[in-house]
Short mmCIF file of C-alpha atoms and ligand atoms in Angstrom, two decimals:
data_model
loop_
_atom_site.label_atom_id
_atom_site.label_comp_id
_atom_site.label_asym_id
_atom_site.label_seq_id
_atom_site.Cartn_x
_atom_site.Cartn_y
_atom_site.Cartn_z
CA UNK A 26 91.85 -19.36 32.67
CA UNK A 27 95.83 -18.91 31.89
CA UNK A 28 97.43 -22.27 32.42
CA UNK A 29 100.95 -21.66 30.75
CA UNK A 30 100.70 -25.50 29.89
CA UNK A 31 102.16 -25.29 26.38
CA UNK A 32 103.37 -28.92 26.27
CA UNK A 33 99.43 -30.00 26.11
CA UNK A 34 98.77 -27.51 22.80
CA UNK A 35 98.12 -28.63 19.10
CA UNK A 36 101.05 -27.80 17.91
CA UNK A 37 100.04 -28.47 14.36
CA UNK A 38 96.93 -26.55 14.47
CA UNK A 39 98.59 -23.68 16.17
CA UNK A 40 101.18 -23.42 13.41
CA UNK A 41 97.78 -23.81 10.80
CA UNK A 42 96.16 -21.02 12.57
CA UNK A 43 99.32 -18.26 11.93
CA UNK A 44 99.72 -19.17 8.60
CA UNK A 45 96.32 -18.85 8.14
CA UNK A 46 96.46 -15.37 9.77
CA UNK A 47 99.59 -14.08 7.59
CA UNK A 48 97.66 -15.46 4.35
CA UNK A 49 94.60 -13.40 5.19
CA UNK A 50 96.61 -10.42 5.70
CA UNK A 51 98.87 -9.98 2.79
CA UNK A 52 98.77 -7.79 0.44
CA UNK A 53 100.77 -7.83 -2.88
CA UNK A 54 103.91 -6.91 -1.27
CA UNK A 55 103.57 -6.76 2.07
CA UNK A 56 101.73 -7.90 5.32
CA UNK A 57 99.35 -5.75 6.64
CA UNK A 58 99.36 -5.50 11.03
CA UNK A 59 95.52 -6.29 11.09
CA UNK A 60 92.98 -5.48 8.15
CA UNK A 61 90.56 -3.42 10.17
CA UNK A 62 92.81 -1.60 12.77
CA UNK A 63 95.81 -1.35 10.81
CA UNK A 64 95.30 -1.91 6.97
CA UNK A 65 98.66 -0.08 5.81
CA UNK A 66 102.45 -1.47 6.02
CA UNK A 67 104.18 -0.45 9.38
CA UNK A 68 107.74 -0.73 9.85
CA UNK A 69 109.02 -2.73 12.53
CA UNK A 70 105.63 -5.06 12.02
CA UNK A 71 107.01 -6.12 8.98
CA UNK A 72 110.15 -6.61 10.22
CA UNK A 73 108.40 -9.25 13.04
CA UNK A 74 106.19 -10.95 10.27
CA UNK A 75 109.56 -11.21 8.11
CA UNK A 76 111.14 -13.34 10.79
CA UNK A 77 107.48 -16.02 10.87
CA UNK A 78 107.27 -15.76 6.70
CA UNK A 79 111.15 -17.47 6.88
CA UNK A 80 109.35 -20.36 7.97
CA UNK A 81 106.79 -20.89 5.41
CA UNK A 82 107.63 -19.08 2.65
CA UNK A 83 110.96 -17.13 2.80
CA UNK A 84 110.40 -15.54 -0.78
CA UNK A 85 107.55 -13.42 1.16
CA UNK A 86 110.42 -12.45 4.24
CA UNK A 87 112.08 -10.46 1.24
CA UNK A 88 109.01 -9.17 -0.20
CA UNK A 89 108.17 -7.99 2.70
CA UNK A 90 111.65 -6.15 3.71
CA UNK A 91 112.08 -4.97 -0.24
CA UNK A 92 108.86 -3.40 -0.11
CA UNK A 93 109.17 -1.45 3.00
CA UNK A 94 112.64 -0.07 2.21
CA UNK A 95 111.69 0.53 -1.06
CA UNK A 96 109.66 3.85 0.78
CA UNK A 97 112.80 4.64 2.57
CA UNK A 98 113.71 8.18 2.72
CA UNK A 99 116.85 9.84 1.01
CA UNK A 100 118.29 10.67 4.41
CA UNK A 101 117.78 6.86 5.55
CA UNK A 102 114.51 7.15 7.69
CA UNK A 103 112.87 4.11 7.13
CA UNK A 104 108.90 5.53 7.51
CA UNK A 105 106.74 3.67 10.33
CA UNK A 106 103.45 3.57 7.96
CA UNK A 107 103.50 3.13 3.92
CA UNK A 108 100.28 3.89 2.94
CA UNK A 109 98.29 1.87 0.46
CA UNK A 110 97.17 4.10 -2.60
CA UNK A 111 94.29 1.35 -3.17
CA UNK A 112 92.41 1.99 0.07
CA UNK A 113 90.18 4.26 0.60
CA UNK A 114 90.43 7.66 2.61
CA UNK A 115 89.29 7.43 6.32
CA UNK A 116 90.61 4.17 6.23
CA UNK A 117 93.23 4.73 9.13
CA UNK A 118 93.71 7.89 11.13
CA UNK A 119 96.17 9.85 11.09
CA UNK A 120 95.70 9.03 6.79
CA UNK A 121 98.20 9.88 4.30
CA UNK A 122 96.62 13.74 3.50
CA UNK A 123 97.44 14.35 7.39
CA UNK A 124 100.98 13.67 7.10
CA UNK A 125 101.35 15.24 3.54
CA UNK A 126 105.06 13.30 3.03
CA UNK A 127 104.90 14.55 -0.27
CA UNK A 128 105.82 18.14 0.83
CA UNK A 129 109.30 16.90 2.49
CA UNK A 130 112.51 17.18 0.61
CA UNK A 131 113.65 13.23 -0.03
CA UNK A 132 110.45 11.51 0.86
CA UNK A 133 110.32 8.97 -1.65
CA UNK A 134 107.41 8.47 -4.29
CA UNK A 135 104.65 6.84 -2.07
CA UNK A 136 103.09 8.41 0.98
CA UNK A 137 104.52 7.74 4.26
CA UNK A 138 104.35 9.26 7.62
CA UNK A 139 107.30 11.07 8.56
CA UNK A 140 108.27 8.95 12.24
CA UNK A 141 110.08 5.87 11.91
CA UNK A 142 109.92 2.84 14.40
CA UNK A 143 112.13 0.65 16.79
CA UNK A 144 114.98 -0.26 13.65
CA UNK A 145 114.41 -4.19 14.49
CA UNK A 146 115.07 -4.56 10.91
CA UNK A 147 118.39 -5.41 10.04
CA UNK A 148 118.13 -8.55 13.26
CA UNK A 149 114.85 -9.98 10.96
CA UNK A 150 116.90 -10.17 8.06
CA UNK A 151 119.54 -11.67 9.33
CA UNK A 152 117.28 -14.35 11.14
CA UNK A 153 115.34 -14.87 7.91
CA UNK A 154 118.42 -15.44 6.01
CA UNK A 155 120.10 -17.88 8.58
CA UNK A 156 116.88 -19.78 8.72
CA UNK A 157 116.77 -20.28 4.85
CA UNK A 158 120.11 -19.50 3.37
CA UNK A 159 119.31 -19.61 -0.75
CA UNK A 160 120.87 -17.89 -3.19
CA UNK A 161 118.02 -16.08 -3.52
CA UNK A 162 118.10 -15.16 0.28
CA UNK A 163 121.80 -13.81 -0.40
CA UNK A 164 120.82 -11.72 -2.91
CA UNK A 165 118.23 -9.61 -1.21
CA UNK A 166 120.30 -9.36 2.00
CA UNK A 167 123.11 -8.03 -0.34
CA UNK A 168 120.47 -5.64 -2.05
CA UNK A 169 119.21 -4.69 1.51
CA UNK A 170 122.50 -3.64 3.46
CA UNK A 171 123.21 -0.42 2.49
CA UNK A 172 119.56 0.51 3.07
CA UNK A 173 119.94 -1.11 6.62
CA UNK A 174 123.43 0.85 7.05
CA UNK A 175 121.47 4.29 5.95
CA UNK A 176 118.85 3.05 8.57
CA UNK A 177 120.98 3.31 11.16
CA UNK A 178 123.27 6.10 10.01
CA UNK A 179 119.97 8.23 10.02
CA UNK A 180 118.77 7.53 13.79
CA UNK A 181 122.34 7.56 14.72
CA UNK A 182 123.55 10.91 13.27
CA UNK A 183 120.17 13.30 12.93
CA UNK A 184 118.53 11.20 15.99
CA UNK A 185 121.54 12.24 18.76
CA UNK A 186 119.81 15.12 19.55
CA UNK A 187 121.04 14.74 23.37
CA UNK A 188 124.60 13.92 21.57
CA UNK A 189 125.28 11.23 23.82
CA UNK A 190 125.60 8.57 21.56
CA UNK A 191 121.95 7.57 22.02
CA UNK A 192 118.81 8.23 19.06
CA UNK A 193 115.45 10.10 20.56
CA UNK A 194 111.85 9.86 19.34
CA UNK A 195 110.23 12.81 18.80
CA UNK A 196 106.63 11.17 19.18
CA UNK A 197 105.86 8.08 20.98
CA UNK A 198 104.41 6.19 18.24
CA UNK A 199 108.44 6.04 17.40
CA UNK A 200 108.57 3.74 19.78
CA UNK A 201 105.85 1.42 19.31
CA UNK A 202 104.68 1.08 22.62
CA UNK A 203 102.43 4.10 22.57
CA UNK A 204 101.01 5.02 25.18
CA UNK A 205 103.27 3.50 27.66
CA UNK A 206 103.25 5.29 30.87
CA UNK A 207 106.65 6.02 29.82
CA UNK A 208 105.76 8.53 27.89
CA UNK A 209 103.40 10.48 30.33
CA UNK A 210 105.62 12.48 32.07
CA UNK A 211 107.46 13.98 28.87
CA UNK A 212 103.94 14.15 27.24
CA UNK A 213 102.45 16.09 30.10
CA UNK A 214 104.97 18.66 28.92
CA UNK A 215 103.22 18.98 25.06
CA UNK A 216 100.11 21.66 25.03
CA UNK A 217 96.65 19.62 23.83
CA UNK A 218 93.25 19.70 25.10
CA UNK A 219 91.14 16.52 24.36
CA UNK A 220 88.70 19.18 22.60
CA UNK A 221 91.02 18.98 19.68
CA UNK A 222 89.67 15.21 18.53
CA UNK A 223 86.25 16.57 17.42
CA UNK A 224 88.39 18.07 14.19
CA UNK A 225 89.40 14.63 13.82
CA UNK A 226 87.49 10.98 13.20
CA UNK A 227 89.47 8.49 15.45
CA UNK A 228 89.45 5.32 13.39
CA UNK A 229 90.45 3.06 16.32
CA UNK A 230 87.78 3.92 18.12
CA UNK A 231 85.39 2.47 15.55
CA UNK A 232 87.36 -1.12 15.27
CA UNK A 233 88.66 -1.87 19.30
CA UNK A 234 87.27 -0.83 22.62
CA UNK A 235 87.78 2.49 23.06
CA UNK A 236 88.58 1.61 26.89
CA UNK A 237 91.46 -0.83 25.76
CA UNK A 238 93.09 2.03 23.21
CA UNK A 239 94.91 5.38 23.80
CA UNK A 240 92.68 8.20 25.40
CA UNK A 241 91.61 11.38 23.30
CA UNK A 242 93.56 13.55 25.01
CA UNK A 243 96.73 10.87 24.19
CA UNK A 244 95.49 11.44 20.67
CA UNK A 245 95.46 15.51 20.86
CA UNK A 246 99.18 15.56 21.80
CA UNK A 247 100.29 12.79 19.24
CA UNK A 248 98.33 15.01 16.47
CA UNK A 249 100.13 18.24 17.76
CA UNK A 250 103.47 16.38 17.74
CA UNK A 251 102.81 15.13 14.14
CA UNK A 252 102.06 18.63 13.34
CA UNK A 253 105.12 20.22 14.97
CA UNK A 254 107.16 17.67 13.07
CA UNK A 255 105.03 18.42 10.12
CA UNK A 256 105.52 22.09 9.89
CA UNK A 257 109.45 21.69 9.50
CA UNK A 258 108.69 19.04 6.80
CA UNK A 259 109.88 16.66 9.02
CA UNK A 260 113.54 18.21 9.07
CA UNK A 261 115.60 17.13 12.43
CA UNK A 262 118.11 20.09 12.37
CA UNK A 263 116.24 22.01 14.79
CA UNK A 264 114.56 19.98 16.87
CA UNK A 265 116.29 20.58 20.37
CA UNK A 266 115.39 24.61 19.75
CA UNK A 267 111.53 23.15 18.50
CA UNK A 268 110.01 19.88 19.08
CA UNK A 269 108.56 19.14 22.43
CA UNK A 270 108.96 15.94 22.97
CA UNK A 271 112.42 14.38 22.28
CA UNK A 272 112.87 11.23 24.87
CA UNK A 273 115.70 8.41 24.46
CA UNK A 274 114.01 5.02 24.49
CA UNK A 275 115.44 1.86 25.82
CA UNK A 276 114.09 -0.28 23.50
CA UNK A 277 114.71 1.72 20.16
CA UNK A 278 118.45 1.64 21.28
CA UNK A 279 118.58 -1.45 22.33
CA UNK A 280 117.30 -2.58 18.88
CA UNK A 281 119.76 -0.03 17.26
CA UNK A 282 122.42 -1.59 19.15
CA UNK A 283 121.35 -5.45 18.37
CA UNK A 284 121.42 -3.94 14.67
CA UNK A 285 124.61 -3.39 14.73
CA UNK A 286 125.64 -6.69 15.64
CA UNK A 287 123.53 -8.30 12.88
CA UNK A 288 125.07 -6.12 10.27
CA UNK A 289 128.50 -7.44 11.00
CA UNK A 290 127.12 -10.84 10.86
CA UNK A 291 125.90 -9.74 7.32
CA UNK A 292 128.45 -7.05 5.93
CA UNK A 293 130.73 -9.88 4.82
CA UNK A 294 127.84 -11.25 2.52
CA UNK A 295 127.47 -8.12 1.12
CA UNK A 296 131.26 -7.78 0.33
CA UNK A 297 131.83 -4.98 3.61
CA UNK A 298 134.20 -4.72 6.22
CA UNK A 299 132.11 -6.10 9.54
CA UNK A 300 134.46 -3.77 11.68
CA UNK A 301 132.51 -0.67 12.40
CA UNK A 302 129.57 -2.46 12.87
CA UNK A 303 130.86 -4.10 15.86
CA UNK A 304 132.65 -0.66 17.12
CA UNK A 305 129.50 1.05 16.86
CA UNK A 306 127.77 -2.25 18.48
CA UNK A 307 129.58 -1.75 21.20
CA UNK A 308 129.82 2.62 21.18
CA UNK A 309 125.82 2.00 21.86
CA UNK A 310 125.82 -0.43 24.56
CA UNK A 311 128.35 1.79 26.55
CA UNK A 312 125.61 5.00 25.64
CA UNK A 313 122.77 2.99 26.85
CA UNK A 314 124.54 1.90 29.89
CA UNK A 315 125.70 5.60 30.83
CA UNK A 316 122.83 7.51 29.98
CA UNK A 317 119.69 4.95 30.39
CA UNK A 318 120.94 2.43 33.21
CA UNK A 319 119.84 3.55 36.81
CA UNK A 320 121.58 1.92 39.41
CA UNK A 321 118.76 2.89 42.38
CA UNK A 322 116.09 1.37 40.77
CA UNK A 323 118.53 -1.51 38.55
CA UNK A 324 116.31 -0.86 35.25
CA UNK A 325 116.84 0.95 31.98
CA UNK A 326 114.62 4.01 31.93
CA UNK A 327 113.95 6.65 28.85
CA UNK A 328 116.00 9.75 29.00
CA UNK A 329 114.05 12.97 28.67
CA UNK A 330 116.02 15.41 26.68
CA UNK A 331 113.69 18.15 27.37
CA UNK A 332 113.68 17.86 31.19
CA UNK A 333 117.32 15.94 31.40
CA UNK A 334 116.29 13.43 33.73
CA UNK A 335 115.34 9.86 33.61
CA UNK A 336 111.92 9.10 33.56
CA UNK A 337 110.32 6.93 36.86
CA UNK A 338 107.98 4.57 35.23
CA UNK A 339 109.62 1.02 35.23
CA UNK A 340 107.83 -0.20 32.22
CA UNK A 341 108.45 -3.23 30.26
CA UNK A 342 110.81 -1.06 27.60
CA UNK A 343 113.65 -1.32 30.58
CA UNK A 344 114.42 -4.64 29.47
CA UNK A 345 114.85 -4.12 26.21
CA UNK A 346 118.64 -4.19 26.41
CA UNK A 347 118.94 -7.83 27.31
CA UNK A 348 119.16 -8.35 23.75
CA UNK A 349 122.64 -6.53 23.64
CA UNK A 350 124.69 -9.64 23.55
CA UNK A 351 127.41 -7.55 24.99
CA UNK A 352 125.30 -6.21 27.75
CA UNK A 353 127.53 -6.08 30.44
CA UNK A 354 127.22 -8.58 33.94
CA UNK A 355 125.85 -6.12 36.08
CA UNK A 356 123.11 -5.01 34.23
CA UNK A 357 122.02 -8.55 32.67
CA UNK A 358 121.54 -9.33 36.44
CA UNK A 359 120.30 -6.29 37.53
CA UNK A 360 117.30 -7.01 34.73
CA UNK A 361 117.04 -10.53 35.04
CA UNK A 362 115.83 -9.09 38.85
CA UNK A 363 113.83 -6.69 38.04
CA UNK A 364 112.34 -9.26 35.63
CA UNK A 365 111.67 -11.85 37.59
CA UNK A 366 110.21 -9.56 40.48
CA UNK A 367 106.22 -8.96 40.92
CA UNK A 368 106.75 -6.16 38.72
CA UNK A 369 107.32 -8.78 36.04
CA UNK A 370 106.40 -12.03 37.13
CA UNK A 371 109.43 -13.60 34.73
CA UNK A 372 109.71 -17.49 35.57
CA UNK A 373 110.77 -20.72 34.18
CA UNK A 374 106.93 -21.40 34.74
CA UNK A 375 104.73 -18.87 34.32
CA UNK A 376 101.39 -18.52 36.27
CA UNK A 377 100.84 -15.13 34.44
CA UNK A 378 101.83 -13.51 31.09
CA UNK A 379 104.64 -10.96 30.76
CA UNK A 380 102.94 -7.71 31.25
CA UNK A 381 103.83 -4.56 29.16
CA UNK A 382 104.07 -2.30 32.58
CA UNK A 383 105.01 -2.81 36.05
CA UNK A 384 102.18 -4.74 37.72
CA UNK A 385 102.10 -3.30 41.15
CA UNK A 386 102.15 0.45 39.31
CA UNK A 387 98.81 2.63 40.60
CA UNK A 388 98.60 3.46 36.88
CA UNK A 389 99.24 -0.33 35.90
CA UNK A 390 95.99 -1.08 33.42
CA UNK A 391 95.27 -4.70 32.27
CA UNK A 392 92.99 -3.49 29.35
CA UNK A 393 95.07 -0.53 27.91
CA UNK A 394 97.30 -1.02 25.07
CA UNK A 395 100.60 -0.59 26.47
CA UNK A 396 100.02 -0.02 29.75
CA UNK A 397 99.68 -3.32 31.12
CA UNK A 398 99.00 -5.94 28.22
CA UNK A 399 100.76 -8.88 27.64
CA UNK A 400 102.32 -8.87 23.69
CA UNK A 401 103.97 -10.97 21.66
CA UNK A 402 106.90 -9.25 20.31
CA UNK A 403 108.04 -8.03 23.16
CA UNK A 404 107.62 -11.34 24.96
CA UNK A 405 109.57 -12.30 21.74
CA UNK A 406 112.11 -9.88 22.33
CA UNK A 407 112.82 -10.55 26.11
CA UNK A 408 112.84 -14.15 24.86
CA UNK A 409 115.90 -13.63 22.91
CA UNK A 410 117.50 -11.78 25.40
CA UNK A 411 117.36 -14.60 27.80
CA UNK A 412 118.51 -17.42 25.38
CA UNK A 413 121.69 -14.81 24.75
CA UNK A 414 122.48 -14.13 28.36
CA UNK A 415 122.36 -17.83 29.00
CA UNK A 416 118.53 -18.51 30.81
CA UNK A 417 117.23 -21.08 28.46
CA UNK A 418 114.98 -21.87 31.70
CA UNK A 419 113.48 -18.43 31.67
CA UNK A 420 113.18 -18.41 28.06
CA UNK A 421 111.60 -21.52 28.14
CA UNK A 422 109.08 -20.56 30.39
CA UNK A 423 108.43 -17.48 28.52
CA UNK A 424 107.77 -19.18 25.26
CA UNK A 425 104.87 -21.30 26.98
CA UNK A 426 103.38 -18.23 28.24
CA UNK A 427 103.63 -16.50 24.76
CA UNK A 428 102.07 -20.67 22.84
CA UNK A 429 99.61 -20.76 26.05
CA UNK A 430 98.48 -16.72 24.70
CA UNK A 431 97.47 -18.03 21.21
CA UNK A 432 96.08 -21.15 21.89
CA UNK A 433 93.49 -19.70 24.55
CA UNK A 434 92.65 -16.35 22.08
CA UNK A 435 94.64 -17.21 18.74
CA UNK A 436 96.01 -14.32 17.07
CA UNK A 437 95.46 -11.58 18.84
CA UNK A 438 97.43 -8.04 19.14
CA UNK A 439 97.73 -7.94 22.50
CA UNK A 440 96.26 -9.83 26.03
CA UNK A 441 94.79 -8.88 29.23
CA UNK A 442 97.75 -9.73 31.54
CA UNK A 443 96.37 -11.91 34.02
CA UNK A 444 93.61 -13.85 32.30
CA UNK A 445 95.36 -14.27 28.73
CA UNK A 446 92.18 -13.07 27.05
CA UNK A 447 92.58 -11.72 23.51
CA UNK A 448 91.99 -7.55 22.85
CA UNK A 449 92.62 -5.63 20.19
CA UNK A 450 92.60 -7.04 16.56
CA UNK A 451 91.56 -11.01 16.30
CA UNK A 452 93.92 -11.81 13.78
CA UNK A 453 97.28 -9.73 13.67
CA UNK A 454 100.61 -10.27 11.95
CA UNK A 455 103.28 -10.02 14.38
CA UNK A 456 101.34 -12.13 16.69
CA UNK A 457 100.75 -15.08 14.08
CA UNK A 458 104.44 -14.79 12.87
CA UNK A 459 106.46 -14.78 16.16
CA UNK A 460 104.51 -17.73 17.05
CA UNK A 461 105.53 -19.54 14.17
CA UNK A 462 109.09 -18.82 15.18
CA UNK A 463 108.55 -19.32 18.69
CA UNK A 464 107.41 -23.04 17.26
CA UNK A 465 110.03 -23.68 15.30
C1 9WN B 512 100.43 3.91 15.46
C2 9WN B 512 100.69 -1.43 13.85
C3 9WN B 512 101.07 -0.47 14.96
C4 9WN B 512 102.26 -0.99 15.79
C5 9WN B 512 102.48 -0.16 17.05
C6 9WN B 512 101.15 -0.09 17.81
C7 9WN B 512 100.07 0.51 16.93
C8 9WN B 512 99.64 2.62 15.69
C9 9WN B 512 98.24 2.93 16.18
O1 9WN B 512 99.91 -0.29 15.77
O2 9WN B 512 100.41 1.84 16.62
O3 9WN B 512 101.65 3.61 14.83
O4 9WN B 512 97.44 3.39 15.37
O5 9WN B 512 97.95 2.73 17.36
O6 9WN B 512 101.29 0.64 18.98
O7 9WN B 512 103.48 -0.74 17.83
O8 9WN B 512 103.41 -0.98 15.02
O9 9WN B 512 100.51 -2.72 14.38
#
């Protein structure tokens, strides 16, 4: 059963297991999520397993970022899957001849999908270089800033689709949490029928219990969105006249946001003027505040451009912003409630891990992917959140819950939220490295 008694844990043999785990899943030049579920390099993964490389071999943090960026697009999208030319087809669904990246002006040489992910990117690099500050270090942050400026230039120029201020998704693998119920009310809007997954072999399906992943008809509409997207070779000048699904997230603005704020930490490294950084830093906080903040129910809730109205759910994303250090009062305390309610369960000791949905939800489910798992980086993300807004008490007691995870499962991608036990992939990256940072 889930103790939360991270004081009585190996460390040392916790800290031998994640290594362990990031060894077994590198590859050349990058980490890969999970070798059976995920055997490809996604985006803001390696952004997570940057941060736990910095603590056992930094080199490998810059690998990992060069390698990824390396398949960034000319206009600055930074893809959420490269593909690896050495595996073999059928090796991950939706594979590299369904996205056909090669057909879309500025794609770069390798095949990518054509979404990107939360831009956690340019934070990771900054915490890998603080954490091991070499010469070498230097040199690939310099390398990697105007990549991380075109980043964020991308989401924030051809991404404002609402023109707010704010970037949308266009498909809710954009914004790593899946199939949150977040996304179900702008989703309900895209045409599918479950029928259309007999084209299709789910590879998911074959690795994970199909009862703890998305459902097929989830899968129809994330195909058709991929294949709207698709059929404009991925081009974002029309999408408010085309795409169905364009939604502001919480928690890819918050992270665009946070971005900002490590690229003026950087910028001076790299020989740039830190000014507009923190301008636009703060440009995004106001955006999120005004157009995702809702006062009745004191959360942060997605935006749907389609339907221009806030969606309901109150799922785990709202809290993404607490790691806006410039968050303003109101709304740091207005989500340190709704974070330490039942919906949440947030305490300085934990009798329950942080679950990815609202807990008394109908539609709350402990096995499901997003919609009710516990997982470790976006424990790891409230974490920080609370160690900036000054609740080292909370973030202490969220760090136990996130050791106590590992040490009762290990590695796993994500838990069942009330008994800690491990689903999904048995040994993934992000897991493994955040813990190693968590240890630190
Ligand atoms: C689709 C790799 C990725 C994570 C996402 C997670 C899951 C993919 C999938 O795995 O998404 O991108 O096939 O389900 O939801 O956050 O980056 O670990």
């Amino acid at each position: 059963a889930y103790t939360a008694d991270a004081g009585a844990r190996d460390v040392g043999a916790l800290r031998r297991l994640a290594v362990a785990t990031l060894e077994a899943n590198w590859e050349h030049d990058h980490t890969v999520p999970s070798r059976t579920l995920y055997p490809h390099q996604w985006s803001w993964d390696s952004a997570f397993i940057a941060i736990g490389w910095s603590h056992v071999r930094p080199e490998r943090a810059w690998r990992e970022l060069t390698s990824l960026f390396r398949a960034q697009w000319r206009d600055g999208r930074v893809p959420h899957i490269v593909f690896n030319p050495a595996l073999p087809v059928g090796s991950y669904f939706p594979g590299p001849e369904f996205w056909a990246s090669g057909l879309a002006e500025g794609a770069p040489a390798a095949a990518t999908s054509g979404l990107v992910q939360p831009p956690v990117h340019a934070s990771a690099a900054w915490l890998a270089y603080r954490r091991c500050p070499s010469e070498q270090a230097r040199a690939a942050l310099r390398r990697l800033y105007p990549r991380l400026v075109a980043q964020q230039r991308y989401l924030a120029t051809r991404r404002d689709v609402g023109g707010g201020g704010l970037a949308c998704v266009v498909h809710p693998w954009e914004s790593g949490l899946d199939n949150s119920p977040a996304w179900d009310a702008p989703l309900a809007a895209v045409p599918a029928d479950a029928a259309v997954m007999r084209a299709y072999r789910r590879h998911d399906t074959a690795h994970a219990d199909a009862a703890h992943r998305p459902t097929d008809l989830d899968y129809a509409r994330y195909v058709a969105l991929v294949a709207s997207y698709r059929e404009r070779r991925y081009r974002d000048d029309d999408l408010a006249a085309r795409h169905p699904f364009l939604v502001e997230c919480p928690l890819v603005n918050a992270a665009m946001g946070a971005a900002e704020h490590a690229l003026a930490r950087i910028a001076p490294l790299a020989g740039a003027d830190p000014g507009p950084h923190r301008e636009r830093a703060a440009r995004i906080t106001e955006a999120l505040v005004r157009r995702l903040y809702d006062p009745t129910t004191g959360t942060f809730q997605p935006r749907d451009l389609r339907a221009d109205r806030l969606v309901p759910a109150r799922t785990v994303l709202g809290l993404a912003p607490l790691v806006l250090p410039d968050l303003p009062a109101r709304q740091v305390s207005a989500l340190l409630a709704e974070a330490c309610s039942p919906r949440f369960g947030l305490a300085a000791r934990m009798d329950r891990p942080l679950p990815s949905h609202d807990r008394t939800a109908p539609d709350f489910e402990p096995l499901r992917y997003w919609r009710g798992p516990s997982w470790m980086n976006v424990n790891w993300l409230v974490r920080r959140g609370l160690l900036r807004h000054g609740r080292p008490d909370l973030a202490a007691g969220l760090r136990d819950s996130m050791i106590e995870l590992v040490a009762g499962a290990g590695c796993h991608e994500y838990f069942h939220p009330d008994t800690g036990a491990g689903l999904g992939s048995p040994a993934f990256g992000w897991t493994a490295a955040l813990l190693l940072d968590v240890l630190a």
